[in-house]
Coordinates of N, CA, C and O in Angstrom, one line a residue:
X1 N 26.6 4.7 5.8 CA 27.3 3.5 5.8 C 27.4 2.9 4.4 O 26.4 2.8 3.7
X2 N 28.6 2.5 4.0 CA 28.7 1.9 2.7 C 28.6 0.4 2.8 O 28.5 -0.2 3.9
X3 N 28.6 -0.3 1.7 CA 28.3 -1.7 1.6 C 29.3 -2.6 2.4 O 29.0 -3.6 3.1
X4 N 30.6 -2.2 2.3 CA 31.7 -2.9 3.0 C 31.5 -2.8 4.5 O 31.7 -3.7 5.2
X5 N 31.2 -1.6 4.9 CA 31.0 -1.3 6.4 C 29.8 -2.2 6.9 O 29.9 -2.8 8.0
X6 N 28.8 -2.3 6.1 CA 27.6 -3.0 6.5 C 28.0 -4.5 6.5 O 27.6 -5.2 7.4
X7 N 28.7 -5.0 5.5 CA 29.1 -6.4 5.5 C 29.9 -6.7 6.8 O 29.7 -7.8 7.4
X8 N 30.8 -5.9 7.2 CA 31.6 -6.1 8.4 C 30.7 -6.0 9.6 O 30.8 -6.8 10.6
X9 N 29.8 -5.1 9.7 CA 28.8 -4.9 10.8 C 28.0 -6.2 10.9 O 27.9 -6.8 12.1
X10 N 27.5 -6.8 9.8 CA 26.7 -8.0 9.9 C 27.5 -9.1 10.4 O 27.0 -9.9 11.2
X11 N 28.7 -9.3 9.9 CA 29.5 -10.4 10.3 C 29.8 -10.3 11.8 O 29.7 -11.3 12.6
X12 N 30.2 -9.1 12.3 CA 30.4 -8.9 13.7 C 29.2 -9.2 14.6 O 29.2 -9.8 15.6
X13 N 28.0 -8.7 14.1 CA 26.8 -8.8 14.8 C 26.4 -10.3 14.9 O 26.1 -10.8 16.0
X14 N 26.5 -11.0 13.8 CA 26.2 -12.5 13.8 C 27.2 -13.2 14.7 O 26.8 -14.2 15.4
X15 N 28.4 -12.8 14.7 CA 29.4 -13.5 15.6 C 29.0 -13.3 17.1 O 29.1 -14.2 17.9
X16 N 28.7 -12.1 17.4 CA 28.3 -11.7 18.8 C 27.0 -12.5 19.2 O 26.9 -12.9 20.4
X17 N 26.1 -12.7 18.3 CA 24.9 -13.5 18.7 C 25.1 -15.0 18.6 O 24.1 -15.7 18.8
X18 N 26.3 -15.4 18.2 CA 26.6 -16.8 18.0 C 25.8 -17.4 16.8 O 25.4 -18.6 16.8
X19 N 25.5 -16.6 15.8 CA 24.8 -17.1 14.6 C 25.8 -17.3 13.5 O 25.4 -18.0 12.5
X20 N 27.0 -16.8 13.6 CA 28.0 -16.9 12.5 C 28.6 -18.3 12.4 O 29.1 -18.7 11.4
X21 N 28.4 -19.1 13.4 CA 29.0 -20.4 13.5 C 28.5 -21.4 12.4 O 29.2 -22.3 12.0
X22 N 27.3 -21.1 11.9 CA 26.8 -22.0 10.9 C 27.5 -21.8 9.6 O 27.7 -20.7 9.1
X23 N 27.9 -22.9 9.0 CA 28.6 -22.9 7.7 C 27.7 -22.5 6.5 O 26.5 -22.4 6.7
X24 N 28.3 -22.3 5.4 CA 27.6 -21.9 4.2 C 26.5 -22.9 3.8 O 25.4 -22.5 3.3
X25 N 26.7 -24.2 4.0 CA 25.6 -25.1 3.7 C 24.3 -24.9 4.5 O 23.3 -24.8 3.9
X26 N 24.5 -24.7 5.7 CA 23.3 -24.4 6.6 C 22.8 -23.0 6.3 O 21.6 -22.7 6.2
X27 N 23.7 -22.0 6.2 CA 23.3 -20.7 5.9 C 22.5 -20.5 4.6 O 21.6 -19.8 4.6
X28 N 22.9 -21.3 3.6 CA 22.1 -21.3 2.4 C 20.7 -21.7 2.6 O 19.8 -21.3 1.9
X29 N 20.5 -22.6 3.5 CA 19.1 -23.0 3.9 C 18.4 -21.9 4.5 O 17.2 -21.7 4.3
X30 N 19.0 -21.2 5.4 CA 18.4 -20.0 6.0 C 18.1 -18.9 4.9 O 17.0 -18.3 5.0
X31 N 19.0 -18.8 4.0 CA 18.7 -17.9 2.9 C 17.4 -18.3 2.1 O 16.6 -17.4 1.8
X32 N 17.3 -19.6 1.8 CA 16.1 -20.1 1.1 C 14.8 -19.7 1.9 O 13.8 -19.4 1.4
X33 N 14.9 -19.9 3.2 CA 13.8 -19.6 4.1 C 13.4 -18.1 4.0 O 12.2 -17.8 3.8
X34 N 14.4 -17.3 4.0 CA 14.2 -15.8 3.9 C 13.6 -15.4 2.6 O 12.8 -14.5 2.5
X35 N 14.1 -16.1 1.5 CA 13.6 -15.8 0.2 C 12.1 -16.1 0.1 O 11.3 -15.4 -0.5
X36 N 11.7 -17.2 0.8 CA 10.3 -17.6 0.8 C 9.5 -16.5 1.6 O 8.3 -16.2 1.2
X37 N 10.1 -15.9 2.6 CA 9.4 -14.9 3.3 C 9.2 -13.6 2.5 O 8.2 -12.9 2.6
X38 N 10.2 -13.3 1.6 CA 10.1 -12.2 0.7 C 8.9 -12.5 -0.3 O 8.1 -11.6 -0.5
X39 N 8.9 -13.7 -0.8 CA 7.8 -14.1 -1.7 C 6.4 -13.9 -1.0 O 5.5 -13.3 -1.6
X40 N 6.3 -14.3 0.3 CA 5.0 -14.1 1.0 C 4.7 -12.6 1.2 O 3.6 -12.2 1.0
X41 N 5.7 -11.8 1.5 CA 5.5 -10.4 1.7 C 5.0 -9.7 0.4 O 4.1 -8.9 0.4
X42 N 5.6 -10.1 -0.8 CA 5.2 -9.6 -2.1 C 3.8 -10.0 -2.4 O 3.0 -9.2 -2.9
X43 N 3.5 -11.3 -2.1 CA 2.1 -11.8 -2.4 C 1.1 -10.9 -1.6 O 0.1 -10.5 -2.1
X44 N 1.5 -10.7 -0.3 CA 0.6 -9.9 0.5 C 0.3 -8.5 -0.1 O -0.8 -8.0 -0.1
X45 N 1.4 -7.9 -0.6 CA 1.3 -6.6 -1.2 C 0.5 -6.6 -2.5 O -0.3 -5.7 -2.8
X46 N 0.7 -7.6 -3.3 CA 0.2 -7.6 -4.7 C -1.2 -8.2 -4.7 O -2.1 -7.6 -5.5
X47 N -1.5 -9.3 -4.1 CA -2.8 -9.9 -4.2 C -3.5 -10.2 -2.9 O -4.6 -10.7 -2.9
X48 N -2.8 -10.0 -1.8 CA -3.3 -10.3 -0.5 C -3.2 -11.7 -0.1 O -2.7 -12.6 -0.9
X49 N -3.5 -12.0 1.1 CA -3.4 -13.4 1.6 C -4.7 -14.1 1.6 O -4.7 -15.4 1.6
X50 N -5.8 -13.4 1.8 CA -7.2 -14.0 1.8 C -7.2 -15.2 2.8 O -7.7 -16.3 2.5
X51 N -6.8 -14.8 4.0 CA -6.8 -15.8 5.1 C -7.7 -15.2 6.2 O -7.4 -14.2 6.8
X52 N -8.8 -15.8 6.6 CA -9.7 -15.3 7.6 C -9.1 -15.4 9.0 O -9.5 -14.7 9.9
X53 N -8.0 -16.2 9.2 CA -7.4 -16.3 10.5 C -6.2 -15.3 10.6 O -5.6 -15.3 11.6
X54 N -6.0 -14.4 9.6 CA -5.0 -13.4 9.7 C -5.6 -12.0 9.6 O -6.5 -11.8 8.8
X55 N -5.1 -11.1 10.4 CA -5.5 -9.7 10.3 C -4.9 -9.1 9.1 O -3.7 -9.2 8.8
X56 N -5.7 -8.3 8.4 CA -5.3 -7.6 7.2 C -4.5 -6.3 7.7 O -5.0 -5.6 8.5
X57 N -3.4 -6.1 7.1 CA -2.6 -5.0 7.5 C -2.6 -3.9 6.5 O -2.9 -4.1 5.3
X58 N -2.2 -2.7 6.9 CA -2.2 -1.5 5.9 C -1.0 -1.7 5.0 O 0.0 -2.3 5.3
X59 N -1.1 -1.0 3.9 CA -0.1 -1.0 2.8 C 1.3 -0.7 3.4 O 2.3 -1.4 3.2
X60 N 1.4 0.4 4.2 CA 2.7 0.8 4.8 C 3.3 -0.3 5.7 O 4.5 -0.5 5.7
X61 N 2.5 -0.9 6.4 CA 2.9 -2.0 7.3 C 3.4 -3.2 6.4 O 4.4 -3.8 6.7
X62 N 2.7 -3.5 5.4 CA 3.1 -4.6 4.4 C 4.4 -4.2 3.8 O 5.3 -5.1 3.6
X63 N 4.6 -3.0 3.4 CA 5.8 -2.5 2.8 C 7.0 -2.6 3.8 O 8.1 -3.1 3.4
X64 N 6.8 -2.2 5.0 CA 7.8 -2.4 6.0 C 8.2 -3.8 6.2 O 9.4 -4.2 6.5
X65 N 7.2 -4.7 6.2 CA 7.5 -6.2 6.3 C 8.4 -6.6 5.1 O 9.4 -7.4 5.3
X66 N 8.1 -6.2 3.9 CA 8.9 -6.5 2.8 C 10.4 -6.0 3.0 O 11.3 -6.7 2.7
X67 N 10.5 -4.8 3.4 CA 11.8 -4.2 3.7 C 12.6 -5.1 4.7 O 13.8 -5.4 4.5
X68 N 11.9 -5.5 5.7 CA 12.6 -6.3 6.8 C 13.0 -7.7 6.2 O 14.1 -8.1 6.4
X69 N 12.2 -8.3 5.4 CA 12.5 -9.6 4.8 C 13.6 -9.5 3.8 O 14.5 -10.3 3.7
X70 N 13.6 -8.4 3.0 CA 14.7 -8.2 2.0 C 16.0 -8.0 2.8 O 17.1 -8.5 2.4
X71 N 16.0 -7.3 3.9 CA 17.2 -7.2 4.8 C 17.7 -8.5 5.3 O 18.9 -8.7 5.3
X72 N 16.8 -9.4 5.7 CA 17.2 -10.7 6.1 C 17.9 -11.5 5.0 O 18.9 -12.2 5.2
X73 N 17.4 -11.4 3.8 CA 18.0 -12.0 2.6 C 19.4 -11.5 2.4 O 20.4 -12.2 2.3
X74 N 19.5 -10.1 2.4 CA 20.8 -9.5 2.2 C 21.8 -10.0 3.3 O 23.0 -10.3 3.0
X75 N 21.4 -10.0 4.6 CA 22.3 -10.4 5.6 C 22.8 -11.8 5.4 O 24.0 -12.1 5.6
X76 N 22.0 -12.7 5.0 CA 22.4 -14.1 4.7 C 23.4 -14.1 3.6 O 24.4 -14.8 3.6
X77 N 23.2 -13.3 2.5 CA 24.1 -13.3 1.4 C 25.4 -12.7 1.9 O 26.5 -13.2 1.6
X78 N 25.4 -11.6 2.7 CA 26.6 -11.0 3.2 C 27.4 -12.0 4.1 O 28.6 -12.1 3.9
X79 N 26.7 -12.8 4.9 CA 27.5 -13.8 5.7 C 28.1 -14.9 4.9 O 29.2 -15.3 5.1
X80 N 27.3 -15.4 3.9 CA 27.9 -16.4 3.0 C 29.1 -15.9 2.3 O 30.1 -16.5 2.2
X81 N 29.0 -14.7 1.8 CA 30.2 -14.1 1.1 C 31.4 -13.9 2.1 O 32.5 -14.3 1.7
X82 N 31.1 -13.5 3.3 CA 32.1 -13.3 4.3 C 32.8 -14.7 4.6 O 34.0 -14.7 4.8
X83 N 32.0 -15.7 4.7 CA 32.6 -17.1 5.0 C 33.6 -17.5 3.9 O 34.5 -18.2 4.3
X84 N 33.5 -17.0 2.7 CA 34.4 -17.3 1.7 C 35.4 -16.2 1.4 O 36.1 -16.2 0.4
X85 N 35.3 -15.2 2.3 CA 36.2 -14.0 2.1 C 36.0 -13.3 0.8 O 37.0 -12.9 0.1
X86 N 34.8 -13.1 0.4 CA 34.4 -12.4 -0.8 C 33.7 -11.1 -0.5 O 32.7 -11.1 0.3
X87 N 34.2 -10.0 -1.0 CA 33.6 -8.7 -0.7 C 32.4 -8.6 -1.6 O 32.3 -9.1 -2.7
X88 N 31.4 -7.8 -1.2 CA 30.3 -7.5 -2.0 C 30.6 -6.7 -3.2 O 30.0 -6.9 -4.3
X89 N 31.7 -5.9 -3.1 CA 32.1 -5.1 -4.3 C 32.6 -6.1 -5.4 O 32.3 -5.9 -6.5
X90 N 33.3 -7.1 -5.0 CA 33.8 -8.1 -5.9 C 32.7 -8.8 -6.6 O 32.7 -9.0 -7.8
X91 N 31.6 -9.2 -5.9 CA 30.5 -9.8 -6.4 C 29.8 -8.9 -7.4 O 29.5 -9.3 -8.5
X92 N 29.6 -7.6 -7.0 CA 28.9 -6.7 -7.9 C 29.7 -6.4 -9.2 O 29.1 -6.4 -10.3
X93 N 31.0 -6.3 -9.1 CA 31.8 -6.0 -10.3 C 31.8 -7.2 -11.2 O 31.7 -7.1 -12.4
X94 N 32.0 -8.4 -10.6 CA 32.0 -9.6 -11.5 C 30.6 -9.8 -12.2 O 30.6 -10.2 -13.3
X95 N 29.6 -9.5 -11.4 CA 28.3 -9.7 -12.1 C 28.0 -8.6 -13.1 O 27.4 -8.9 -14.2
X96 N 28.5 -7.4 -12.9 CA 28.3 -6.4 -13.9 C 29.1 -6.8 -15.2 O 28.5 -6.6 -16.3
X97 N 30.3 -7.2 -15.0 CA 31.1 -7.7 -16.1 C 30.4 -8.8 -16.9 O 30.4 -8.8 -18.1
X98 N 29.8 -9.7 -16.2 CA 29.1 -10.9 -16.8 C 28.0 -10.3 -17.6 O 27.8 -10.7 -18.8
X99 N 27.2 -9.4 -17.1 CA 26.0 -8.9 -17.8 C 26.4 -8.1 -19.0 O 25.8 -8.3 -20.1
X100 N 27.4 -7.3 -18.9 CA 27.9 -6.5 -20.0 C 28.4 -7.4 -21.1 O 28.2 -7.1 -22.3
X101 N 29.2 -8.4 -20.8 CA 29.8 -9.2 -21.8 C 28.7 -10.1 -22.5 O 28.8 -10.4 -23.6
X102 N 27.7 -10.4 -21.7 CA 26.6 -11.3 -22.3 C 25.6 -10.5 -23.2 O 25.2 -11.0 -24.2
X103 N 25.3 -9.3 -22.8 CA 24.2 -8.5 -23.4 C 24.7 -7.3 -24.3 O 23.9 -6.7 -24.9
X104 N 25.9 -7.0 -24.2 CA 26.4 -5.8 -25.0 C 27.4 -6.3 -26.1 O 28.5 -5.8 -26.2
X105 N 26.9 -7.2 -26.9 CA 27.7 -7.7 -28.0 C 27.4 -7.0 -29.3 O 26.4 -6.5 -29.5

């Protein structure tokens, strides 16, 4: 599956679940929440949680959690882009051009 196919899949999936109805303003808050969950997953991997009320998990389980949370971040980005009819290819190309023009002088 390429990135465009996945963006279409996510948009359709969110529409079927009735999650697509939320506009970019609300969706950006969901994105912020998911970014926090990525930070927590990385903290768990890197330095642990040190919480006696939480069960310590194995490295592979922690890594799977990080993968899941990164996927949630990507999905929110894909939906926000879709709301504005922006392809991920366009975002990647524009960002690549920005980086090259900024740092390859």
